[in-house]
Short mmCIF file of C-alpha atoms in Angstrom, two decimals:
data_model
loop_
_atom_site.label_atom_id
_atom_site.label_comp_id
_atom_site.label_asym_id
_atom_site.label_seq_id
_atom_site.Cartn_x
_atom_site.Cartn_y
_atom_site.Cartn_z
CA UNK A 2 -129.26 8.36 -70.77
CA UNK A 3 -131.68 5.49 -70.29
CA UNK A 4 -134.23 5.37 -67.50
CA UNK A 5 -135.58 1.91 -66.88
CA UNK A 6 -139.13 1.23 -65.72
CA UNK A 7 -141.36 -1.79 -65.27
CA UNK A 8 -142.51 -3.83 -68.25
CA UNK A 9 -139.17 -3.23 -70.04
CA UNK A 10 -140.13 0.34 -70.98
CA UNK A 11 -137.22 2.73 -71.28
CA UNK A 12 -136.58 6.28 -72.39
CA UNK A 13 -133.97 7.88 -74.59
CA UNK A 14 -133.18 11.57 -74.83
CA UNK A 15 -134.14 13.07 -78.18
CA UNK A 16 -130.67 14.59 -78.53
CA UNK A 17 -129.21 11.06 -78.60
CA UNK A 18 -130.91 10.20 -81.91
CA UNK A 19 -130.92 11.78 -85.37
CA UNK A 20 -133.86 13.90 -86.50
CA UNK A 21 -133.67 17.02 -84.32
CA UNK A 22 -136.74 16.09 -82.29
CA UNK A 23 -135.48 18.16 -79.35
CA UNK A 24 -136.39 21.29 -81.36
CA UNK A 25 -139.92 20.31 -82.39
CA UNK A 26 -141.63 21.89 -79.36
CA UNK A 27 -140.41 25.19 -77.95
CA UNK A 28 -139.44 26.26 -75.44
CA UNK A 29 -138.54 23.02 -73.68
CA UNK A 30 -136.02 21.88 -71.10
CA UNK A 31 -136.04 18.23 -72.13
CA UNK A 32 -137.29 15.80 -74.76
CA UNK A 33 -137.58 12.01 -74.37
CA UNK A 34 -138.80 9.15 -76.56
CA UNK A 35 -140.30 5.92 -75.27
CA UNK A 36 -138.44 2.91 -76.64
CA UNK A 37 -138.56 0.93 -78.80
CA UNK A 38 -138.90 3.59 -81.48
CA UNK A 39 -141.57 1.57 -83.31
CA UNK A 40 -143.39 0.47 -80.13
CA UNK A 41 -146.65 2.36 -80.84
CA UNK A 42 -147.57 2.67 -77.12
CA UNK A 43 -150.65 4.60 -76.06
CA UNK A 44 -150.00 6.98 -73.19
CA UNK A 45 -151.73 6.59 -69.84
CA UNK A 46 -150.91 8.06 -66.42
CA UNK A 47 -149.82 4.58 -65.29
CA UNK A 48 -147.37 4.15 -68.19
CA UNK A 49 -146.09 7.73 -67.88
CA UNK A 50 -145.41 7.39 -64.14
CA UNK A 51 -144.08 3.81 -64.23
CA UNK A 52 -141.62 4.86 -66.93
CA UNK A 53 -140.70 8.03 -64.96
CA UNK A 54 -140.53 10.55 -67.76
CA UNK A 55 -137.84 13.14 -66.94
CA UNK A 56 -137.13 11.29 -63.70
CA UNK A 57 -140.56 11.87 -62.10
CA UNK A 58 -143.21 9.31 -61.19
CA UNK A 59 -145.83 11.74 -59.83
CA UNK A 60 -147.27 13.22 -63.04
CA UNK A 61 -150.98 14.18 -63.03
CA UNK A 62 -153.03 13.92 -66.23
CA UNK A 63 -154.90 17.05 -67.37
CA UNK A 64 -156.44 16.00 -70.69
CA UNK A 65 -155.84 15.71 -74.45
CA UNK A 66 -156.04 17.49 -77.77
CA UNK A 67 -156.95 15.30 -80.77
CA UNK A 68 -156.44 15.66 -84.50
CA UNK A 69 -159.90 16.22 -85.99
CA UNK A 70 -158.59 16.42 -89.57
CA UNK A 71 -158.32 20.21 -89.67
CA UNK A 72 -157.01 21.21 -86.23
CA UNK A 73 -155.98 19.98 -82.81
CA UNK A 74 -159.16 20.20 -80.72
CA UNK A 75 -159.98 19.28 -77.10
CA UNK A 76 -160.78 15.58 -76.66
CA UNK A 77 -164.55 15.33 -75.92
CA UNK A 78 -163.98 12.77 -73.15
CA UNK A 79 -160.81 14.25 -71.64
CA UNK A 80 -160.48 17.92 -72.62
CA UNK A 81 -157.21 19.57 -71.55
CA UNK A 82 -157.67 22.71 -69.45
CA UNK A 83 -154.09 23.92 -68.90
CA UNK A 84 -152.94 24.42 -72.51
CA UNK A 85 -154.67 25.47 -75.71
CA UNK A 86 -153.42 24.75 -79.24
CA UNK A 87 -153.80 26.81 -82.38
CA UNK A 88 -152.76 24.72 -85.35
CA UNK A 89 -153.21 21.37 -87.00
CA UNK A 90 -151.71 17.90 -86.71
CA UNK A 91 -148.46 19.06 -88.34
CA UNK A 92 -147.60 22.37 -86.65
CA UNK A 93 -148.90 25.41 -84.81
CA UNK A 94 -148.65 27.27 -81.53
CA UNK A 95 -149.55 26.51 -77.93
CA UNK A 96 -150.33 28.75 -74.96
CA UNK A 97 -151.18 28.47 -71.28
CA UNK A 98 -154.84 29.02 -70.49
CA UNK A 99 -154.06 30.12 -66.91
CA UNK A 100 -151.14 32.54 -66.90
CA UNK A 101 -150.65 31.90 -63.15
CA UNK A 102 -149.99 28.20 -63.78
CA UNK A 103 -146.33 28.37 -62.67
CA UNK A 104 -147.27 29.78 -59.26
CA UNK A 105 -148.73 26.39 -58.32
CA UNK A 106 -146.96 23.85 -60.52
CA UNK A 107 -143.36 22.79 -61.15
CA UNK A 108 -143.55 20.96 -64.47
CA UNK A 109 -145.68 20.92 -67.60
CA UNK A 110 -145.27 18.02 -70.02
CA UNK A 111 -146.71 17.46 -73.50
CA UNK A 112 -146.78 13.84 -74.72
CA UNK A 113 -147.21 13.38 -78.49
CA UNK A 114 -148.70 10.22 -80.01
CA UNK A 115 -148.97 8.98 -83.58
CA UNK A 116 -149.36 5.37 -84.67
CA UNK A 117 -147.46 2.49 -86.24
CA UNK A 118 -143.66 2.69 -86.56
CA UNK A 119 -143.51 5.47 -83.93
CA UNK A 120 -143.66 5.79 -80.15
CA UNK A 121 -144.45 8.47 -77.57
CA UNK A 122 -142.41 11.69 -77.63
CA UNK A 123 -142.56 13.89 -74.53
CA UNK A 124 -141.45 17.48 -73.91
CA UNK A 125 -140.80 19.02 -70.49
CA UNK A 126 -141.83 22.64 -71.12
CA UNK A 127 -139.38 25.29 -69.89
CA UNK A 128 -140.38 26.51 -66.43
CA UNK A 129 -142.10 29.89 -66.67
CA UNK A 130 -142.94 29.66 -70.39
CA UNK A 131 -146.38 31.01 -71.29
CA UNK A 132 -146.54 30.00 -74.97
CA UNK A 133 -144.54 28.54 -77.82
CA UNK A 134 -144.73 26.52 -81.01
CA UNK A 135 -144.86 22.87 -82.00
CA UNK A 136 -144.29 20.66 -85.03
CA UNK A 137 -144.85 16.95 -85.44
CA UNK A 138 -141.95 14.97 -83.94
CA UNK A 139 -142.84 11.91 -86.01
CA UNK A 140 -140.16 12.10 -88.68
CA UNK A 141 -137.72 9.79 -90.38
CA UNK A 142 -135.16 9.70 -88.86
CA UNK A 143 -135.34 8.67 -86.07
CA UNK A 144 -138.52 6.67 -86.61
CA UNK A 145 -138.51 3.79 -89.11
CA UNK A 146 -141.19 5.30 -91.35
CA UNK A 147 -141.78 3.88 -94.82
CA UNK A 148 -139.80 6.06 -97.21
CA UNK A 149 -137.22 8.60 -96.09
CA UNK A 150 -138.24 12.07 -95.00
CA UNK A 151 -141.92 11.32 -94.48
CA UNK A 152 -143.51 13.19 -91.59
CA UNK A 153 -146.51 11.73 -89.79
CA UNK A 154 -149.41 13.73 -88.36
CA UNK A 155 -149.91 13.96 -84.61
CA UNK A 156 -152.75 11.71 -83.45
CA UNK A 157 -153.12 13.47 -80.10
CA UNK A 158 -151.23 15.46 -77.47
CA UNK A 159 -151.69 14.62 -73.78
CA UNK A 160 -150.97 17.21 -71.10
CA UNK A 161 -149.38 16.27 -67.76
CA UNK A 162 -148.27 18.44 -64.85
CA UNK A 163 -146.61 18.19 -61.43
CA UNK A 164 -147.90 20.06 -58.36
CA UNK A 165 -145.24 21.95 -56.42
CA UNK A 166 -147.26 21.85 -53.18
CA UNK A 167 -147.48 25.63 -52.87
CA UNK A 168 -151.12 25.33 -51.83
CA UNK A 169 -150.12 23.35 -48.73
CA UNK A 170 -147.33 25.60 -47.47
CA UNK A 171 -148.43 28.72 -45.54
CA UNK A 172 -147.20 31.96 -47.07
CA UNK A 173 -144.64 33.93 -45.01
CA UNK A 174 -147.30 36.52 -44.12
CA UNK A 175 -149.54 33.77 -42.74
CA UNK A 176 -146.69 32.39 -40.64
CA UNK A 177 -146.10 35.86 -39.19
CA UNK A 178 -149.76 36.16 -38.22
CA UNK A 179 -149.74 32.71 -36.60
CA UNK A 180 -146.59 33.62 -34.64
CA UNK A 181 -148.10 36.93 -33.51
CA UNK A 182 -151.26 35.13 -32.40
CA UNK A 183 -149.24 32.67 -30.32
CA UNK A 184 -147.32 35.51 -28.64
CA UNK A 185 -150.58 37.30 -27.80
CA UNK A 186 -152.09 34.07 -26.43
CA UNK A 187 -149.04 33.48 -24.22
CA UNK A 188 -149.13 37.08 -22.95
CA UNK A 189 -152.85 36.76 -22.19
CA UNK A 190 -152.38 33.47 -20.27
CA UNK A 191 -149.46 34.89 -18.29
CA UNK A 192 -151.48 37.93 -17.34
CA UNK A 193 -154.34 35.75 -16.01
CA UNK A 194 -152.00 33.88 -13.66
CA UNK A 195 -151.10 37.07 -11.72
CA UNK A 196 -153.32 37.42 -8.60
CA UNK A 197 -155.51 40.48 -8.29
CA UNK A 198 -153.92 43.26 -6.14
CA UNK A 199 -156.56 43.05 -3.32
CA UNK A 200 -156.22 39.26 -2.87
CA UNK A 201 -152.61 39.21 -1.63
CA UNK A 202 -152.10 38.25 2.07
#
């Protein structure tokens, strides 16, 4: 399935190419690659939303983890706050920092970047997941890397999320209190309109 966006950017599902990229980050409910496979794009909120990864154009950027040579560490300029990583640029584990994340957000996306002869690979994390594992998705196939079977290190991982608007919708208990308040106000106003017993002619 291809999703077209401005500037000729398009997406392809990982399951539609060889290499098993759909299993490199777990658990996930979707994996997409930005085309062309050797496009070497750098992710930005504008590119991510214009291309509509996983059909959404309202992704918010949280921050990044960079390869520092020994581990994936928070980017000094844009540290990610939603997810933490324990591992290096080839593989490891990830976990949510705030275990209540899913109460306020619908989607969590990890976008992996490398360099030449590759392009962005994104994973829509399974709703409700608290932790999982990752491995570099930059393999041959599907990417045209020099020499067969060479894996490339992850340059950085960017974290995106989508707000489900729960903060703007009153909870059912709040609606009940508002309704009760309106009933009491109406009862109070109705009572005031009745004339006092001694004032009747």
